[in-house]
Structures are given as structure tokens and as C-alpha cells.
């Protein structure tokens, strides 16, 4: 299983996990609601999984400027 982690705002790669022993339960995906899964996780046709998180830079920018949360793409 290949899992890529990216920032949901700046799209910066945050990490990659590549291990055939991984499954969604071990990654904690099973604890997410269907709505959270749809918002955070995408699957491509090759079986790769992309998990969208918020990097430290974007988190700090949003904390410093909370009005950005009102924009459709706050850090684009």
C-alpha cells in the first residue's frame, strides 16, 4: 500500500508510507466518520491513497489570520 500525505492548502508533500503490511485500520482510517474520510482521503485508480492534512506553515498562517477561513481557498 502506498500512502501519500500532502497539505490540503499549499499541496506540499508531507510524507510517504510504502509498506504492503499497512492497512486502513493500522493507519487509523477506520476511526474516521464517512464524512471525515471523504474530506481527508482520496484514492486514485492505481490504488494509491492521498491523505490531505494541514502543514505547520499553513496552520500558523490560518491561526495568525483567522479571517482566511472565510475564503474558499484560504492560502492559494
Short mmCIF file of N, CA, C and O in Angstrom, two decimals:
data_model
loop_
_atom_site.label_atom_id
_atom_site.label_comp_id
_atom_site.label_asym_id
_atom_site.label_seq_id
_atom_site.Cartn_x
_atom_site.Cartn_y
_atom_site.Cartn_z
N UNK A 1 0.85 -1.17 0.00
CA UNK A 1 0.00 0.00 0.00
C UNK A 1 0.90 1.24 0.00
O UNK A 1 1.88 1.30 0.72
N UNK A 2 0.55 2.20 -0.84
CA UNK A 2 1.28 3.46 -0.90
C UNK A 2 0.35 4.56 -0.41
O UNK A 2 -0.75 4.73 -0.94
N UNK A 3 0.80 5.29 0.61
CA UNK A 3 0.01 6.38 1.18
C UNK A 3 0.86 7.65 1.12
O UNK A 3 1.97 7.68 1.63
N UNK A 4 0.31 8.67 0.45
CA UNK A 4 0.99 9.96 0.35
C UNK A 4 0.27 10.97 1.24
O UNK A 4 -0.97 11.01 1.25
N UNK A 5 1.03 11.75 1.96
CA UNK A 5 0.47 12.80 2.80
C UNK A 5 0.84 14.14 2.18
O UNK A 5 1.99 14.38 1.85
N UNK A 6 -0.17 15.02 2.01
CA UNK A 6 0.01 16.35 1.41
C UNK A 6 -0.76 17.38 2.22
O UNK A 6 -1.79 17.06 2.81
N UNK A 7 -0.29 18.62 2.16
CA UNK A 7 -1.03 19.71 2.77
C UNK A 7 -2.25 20.01 1.90
O UNK A 7 -2.12 20.13 0.68
N UNK A 8 -3.38 20.16 2.52
CA UNK A 8 -4.61 20.43 1.76
C UNK A 8 -4.64 21.83 1.17
O UNK A 8 -5.39 22.08 0.24
N UNK A 9 -3.81 22.74 1.67
CA UNK A 9 -3.83 24.12 1.18
C UNK A 9 -2.69 24.42 0.21
O UNK A 9 -2.93 24.86 -0.91
N UNK A 10 -1.46 24.18 0.61
CA UNK A 10 -0.32 24.51 -0.27
C UNK A 10 0.12 23.32 -1.11
O UNK A 10 0.98 23.46 -1.97
N UNK A 11 -0.44 22.15 -0.84
CA UNK A 11 -0.14 20.90 -1.56
C UNK A 11 1.31 20.42 -1.41
O UNK A 11 1.79 19.62 -2.20
N UNK A 12 1.99 20.91 -0.40
CA UNK A 12 3.36 20.48 -0.12
C UNK A 12 3.34 19.01 0.31
O UNK A 12 2.52 18.61 1.14
N UNK A 13 4.22 18.18 -0.27
CA UNK A 13 4.31 16.79 0.19
C UNK A 13 4.80 16.75 1.64
O UNK A 13 5.76 17.43 1.99
N UNK A 14 4.13 15.98 2.47
CA UNK A 14 4.48 15.88 3.88
C UNK A 14 5.10 14.54 4.24
O UNK A 14 5.75 14.42 5.26
N UNK A 15 4.90 13.54 3.39
CA UNK A 15 5.48 12.24 3.67
C UNK A 15 4.85 11.16 2.81
O UNK A 15 3.82 11.37 2.18
N UNK A 16 5.50 10.01 2.81
CA UNK A 16 5.02 8.85 2.05
C UNK A 16 5.25 7.60 2.89
O UNK A 16 6.31 7.45 3.50
N UNK A 17 4.25 6.74 2.91
CA UNK A 17 4.39 5.43 3.52
C UNK A 17 4.20 4.39 2.43
O UNK A 17 3.23 4.45 1.68
N UNK A 18 5.12 3.48 2.33
CA UNK A 18 5.03 2.41 1.33
C UNK A 18 5.36 1.09 2.02
O UNK A 18 6.53 0.81 2.30
N UNK A 19 4.33 0.34 2.33
CA UNK A 19 4.53 -0.92 3.02
C UNK A 19 3.31 -1.80 2.75
O UNK A 19 2.17 -1.38 2.99
N UNK A 20 3.54 -2.99 2.26
CA UNK A 20 2.44 -3.91 1.95
C UNK A 20 1.70 -4.37 3.20
O UNK A 20 0.57 -4.82 3.12
N UNK A 21 2.32 -4.23 4.37
CA UNK A 21 1.67 -4.65 5.61
C UNK A 21 0.68 -3.61 6.15
O UNK A 21 -0.07 -3.91 7.06
N UNK A 22 0.70 -2.41 5.57
CA UNK A 22 -0.22 -1.38 6.04
C UNK A 22 -1.63 -1.67 5.59
O UNK A 22 -1.86 -2.22 4.52
N UNK A 23 -2.56 -1.34 6.43
CA UNK A 23 -3.97 -1.38 6.04
C UNK A 23 -4.66 -0.19 6.69
O UNK A 23 -4.07 0.52 7.51
N UNK A 24 -5.89 0.05 6.31
CA UNK A 24 -6.59 1.24 6.77
C UNK A 24 -6.79 1.24 8.28
O UNK A 24 -6.79 2.30 8.91
N UNK A 25 -6.95 0.08 8.88
CA UNK A 25 -7.12 0.01 10.33
C UNK A 25 -5.83 0.43 11.04
O UNK A 25 -5.87 1.19 12.01
N UNK A 26 -4.69 -0.05 10.56
CA UNK A 26 -3.41 0.32 11.17
C UNK A 26 -3.10 1.81 11.02
O UNK A 26 -2.43 2.40 11.85
N UNK A 27 -3.59 2.41 9.94
CA UNK A 27 -3.36 3.83 9.71
C UNK A 27 -4.36 4.71 10.47
O UNK A 27 -4.24 5.92 10.50
N UNK A 28 -5.37 4.09 11.08
CA UNK A 28 -6.35 4.84 11.85
C UNK A 28 -7.52 5.34 11.04
O UNK A 28 -8.38 6.05 11.55
N UNK A 29 -7.58 4.97 9.77
CA UNK A 29 -8.67 5.45 8.91
C UNK A 29 -10.02 4.90 9.36
O UNK A 29 -11.05 5.53 9.16
N UNK A 30 -10.03 3.72 9.97
CA UNK A 30 -11.28 3.11 10.41
C UNK A 30 -11.97 3.93 11.50
O UNK A 30 -13.18 3.83 11.68
N UNK A 31 -11.22 4.77 12.20
CA UNK A 31 -11.78 5.59 13.27
C UNK A 31 -12.48 6.85 12.74
O UNK A 31 -13.16 7.53 13.48
N UNK A 32 -12.31 7.13 11.44
CA UNK A 32 -12.91 8.32 10.86
C UNK A 32 -14.37 8.07 10.47
O UNK A 32 -14.73 6.96 10.08
N UNK A 33 -15.17 9.12 10.54
CA UNK A 33 -16.55 9.02 10.05
C UNK A 33 -16.50 9.02 8.52
O UNK A 33 -15.49 9.43 7.92
N UNK A 34 -17.57 8.60 7.85
CA UNK A 34 -17.59 8.65 6.39
C UNK A 34 -17.35 10.06 5.85
O UNK A 34 -16.69 10.24 4.83
N UNK A 35 -17.87 11.07 6.54
CA UNK A 35 -17.68 12.46 6.11
C UNK A 35 -16.21 12.87 6.23
O UNK A 35 -15.66 13.53 5.34
N UNK A 36 -15.58 12.48 7.34
CA UNK A 36 -14.16 12.79 7.53
C UNK A 36 -13.31 12.09 6.48
O UNK A 36 -12.40 12.68 5.91
N UNK A 37 -13.62 10.83 6.21
CA UNK A 37 -12.88 10.08 5.19
C UNK A 37 -12.98 10.75 3.83
O UNK A 37 -12.00 10.89 3.13
N UNK A 38 -14.19 11.18 3.46
CA UNK A 38 -14.39 11.82 2.17
C UNK A 38 -13.64 13.14 2.09
O UNK A 38 -13.15 13.51 1.01
N UNK A 39 -13.51 13.84 3.20
CA UNK A 39 -12.83 15.12 3.23
C UNK A 39 -11.31 14.98 3.25
O UNK A 39 -10.60 15.80 2.68
N UNK A 40 -10.82 13.93 3.85
CA UNK A 40 -9.37 13.80 4.10
C UNK A 40 -8.67 12.86 3.12
O UNK A 40 -7.53 13.11 2.73
N UNK A 41 -9.33 11.79 2.70
CA UNK A 41 -8.67 10.72 1.96
C UNK A 41 -9.19 10.65 0.53
O UNK A 41 -10.39 10.69 0.30
N UNK A 42 -8.25 10.53 -0.43
CA UNK A 42 -8.63 10.26 -1.82
C UNK A 42 -7.88 9.03 -2.31
O UNK A 42 -6.75 8.76 -1.89
N UNK A 43 -8.53 8.29 -3.19
CA UNK A 43 -7.97 7.07 -3.77
C UNK A 43 -7.86 7.28 -5.27
O UNK A 43 -8.79 7.75 -5.89
N UNK A 44 -6.71 6.91 -5.86
CA UNK A 44 -6.60 7.01 -7.31
C UNK A 44 -6.73 5.63 -7.94
O UNK A 44 -6.80 4.61 -7.26
N UNK A 45 -6.76 5.60 -9.26
CA UNK A 45 -7.01 4.34 -9.97
C UNK A 45 -5.88 3.33 -9.82
O UNK A 45 -6.08 2.14 -10.05
N UNK A 46 -4.69 3.78 -9.42
CA UNK A 46 -3.55 2.87 -9.22
C UNK A 46 -3.52 2.29 -7.82
O UNK A 46 -2.59 1.56 -7.47
N UNK A 47 -4.50 2.65 -6.99
CA UNK A 47 -4.53 2.13 -5.63
C UNK A 47 -3.76 2.98 -4.64
O UNK A 47 -3.66 2.62 -3.47
N UNK A 48 -3.21 4.09 -5.10
CA UNK A 48 -2.51 4.99 -4.18
C UNK A 48 -3.52 5.80 -3.38
O UNK A 48 -4.59 6.15 -3.87
N UNK A 49 -3.16 6.08 -2.15
CA UNK A 49 -4.01 6.85 -1.25
C UNK A 49 -3.32 8.17 -0.96
O UNK A 49 -2.12 8.20 -0.68
N UNK A 50 -4.07 9.26 -1.03
CA UNK A 50 -3.55 10.57 -0.64
C UNK A 50 -4.35 11.05 0.55
O UNK A 50 -5.59 11.06 0.52
N UNK A 51 -3.64 11.43 1.60
CA UNK A 51 -4.25 11.95 2.82
C UNK A 51 -3.95 13.44 2.88
O UNK A 51 -2.78 13.83 2.84
N UNK A 52 -5.00 14.25 2.95
CA UNK A 52 -4.83 15.70 2.97
C UNK A 52 -4.88 16.19 4.41
O UNK A 52 -5.89 16.04 5.11
N UNK A 53 -3.75 16.77 4.85
CA UNK A 53 -3.60 17.33 6.18
C UNK A 53 -3.29 18.81 6.06
O UNK A 53 -3.28 19.35 4.97
N UNK A 54 -2.97 19.46 7.16
CA UNK A 54 -2.55 20.86 7.14
C UNK A 54 -1.12 20.92 7.66
O UNK A 54 -0.84 20.45 8.78
N UNK A 55 -0.22 21.47 6.85
CA UNK A 55 1.18 21.57 7.26
C UNK A 55 1.33 22.67 8.33
O UNK A 55 0.44 23.48 8.55
N UNK A 56 2.47 22.68 9.01
CA UNK A 56 2.72 23.66 10.07
C UNK A 56 2.65 25.09 9.55
O UNK A 56 2.11 25.97 10.21
N UNK A 57 3.21 25.33 8.37
CA UNK A 57 3.20 26.69 7.81
C UNK A 57 1.77 27.19 7.61
O UNK A 57 1.42 28.30 8.02
N UNK A 58 0.93 26.38 6.98
CA UNK A 58 -0.45 26.78 6.71
C UNK A 58 -1.24 26.90 8.01
O UNK A 58 -2.06 27.81 8.17
N UNK A 59 -1.00 26.00 8.96
CA UNK A 59 -1.69 26.08 10.25
C UNK A 59 -1.36 27.39 10.95
O UNK A 59 -2.24 28.09 11.45
N UNK A 60 -0.07 27.76 10.95
CA UNK A 60 0.34 29.02 11.58
C UNK A 60 -0.27 30.22 10.87
O UNK A 60 -0.70 31.17 11.52
N UNK A 61 -0.32 30.19 9.55
CA UNK A 61 -0.90 31.29 8.79
C UNK A 61 -2.39 31.44 9.10
O UNK A 61 -2.88 32.56 9.28
N UNK A 62 -3.09 30.32 9.20
CA UNK A 62 -4.52 30.38 9.50
C UNK A 62 -4.78 30.81 10.94
O UNK A 62 -5.75 31.51 11.22
N UNK A 63 -3.91 30.41 11.85
CA UNK A 63 -4.06 30.85 13.24
C UNK A 63 -3.78 32.34 13.38
O UNK A 63 -4.44 33.03 14.14
N UNK A 64 -2.80 32.84 12.63
CA UNK A 64 -2.45 34.26 12.70
C UNK A 64 -3.47 35.14 11.99
O UNK A 64 -3.62 36.32 12.33
N UNK A 65 -4.17 34.59 11.00
CA UNK A 65 -5.14 35.36 10.21
C UNK A 65 -6.43 34.54 10.08
O UNK A 65 -6.73 33.99 9.02
N UNK A 66 -7.21 34.47 11.15
CA UNK A 66 -8.42 33.64 11.13
C UNK A 66 -9.44 34.03 10.07
O UNK A 66 -10.25 33.20 9.66
N UNK A 67 -9.37 35.24 9.57
CA UNK A 67 -10.30 35.66 8.51
C UNK A 67 -10.09 34.86 7.23
O UNK A 67 -10.99 34.77 6.38
N UNK A 68 -8.92 34.23 7.07
CA UNK A 68 -8.66 33.41 5.89
C UNK A 68 -9.59 32.20 5.82
O UNK A 68 -9.83 31.66 4.73
N UNK A 69 -10.10 31.76 6.95
CA UNK A 69 -11.01 30.61 6.97
C UNK A 69 -12.27 30.89 6.16
O UNK A 69 -12.94 29.96 5.71
N UNK A 70 -12.59 32.16 5.97
CA UNK A 70 -13.81 32.53 5.22
C UNK A 70 -13.63 32.41 3.71
O UNK A 70 -14.61 32.33 2.99
N UNK A 71 -12.40 32.40 3.25
CA UNK A 71 -12.12 32.32 1.81
C UNK A 71 -12.27 30.87 1.34
O UNK A 71 -11.97 29.94 2.07
N UNK A 72 -12.75 30.67 0.09
CA UNK A 72 -12.89 29.30 -0.42
C UNK A 72 -11.55 28.56 -0.52
O UNK A 72 -11.48 27.37 -0.28
N UNK A 73 -10.49 29.25 -0.90
CA UNK A 73 -9.14 28.69 -0.93
C UNK A 73 -8.25 29.63 -0.14
O UNK A 73 -7.60 30.51 -0.71
N UNK A 74 -8.18 29.47 1.17
CA UNK A 74 -7.57 30.47 2.02
C UNK A 74 -6.09 30.78 1.74
O UNK A 74 -5.66 31.90 1.94
N UNK A 75 -5.33 29.83 1.28
CA UNK A 75 -3.90 30.06 1.11
C UNK A 75 -3.45 29.87 -0.32
O UNK A 75 -2.30 29.55 -0.59
N UNK A 76 -4.33 30.09 -1.27
CA UNK A 76 -3.98 29.97 -2.68
C UNK A 76 -3.71 31.32 -3.28
O UNK A 76 -4.27 32.29 -2.99
#
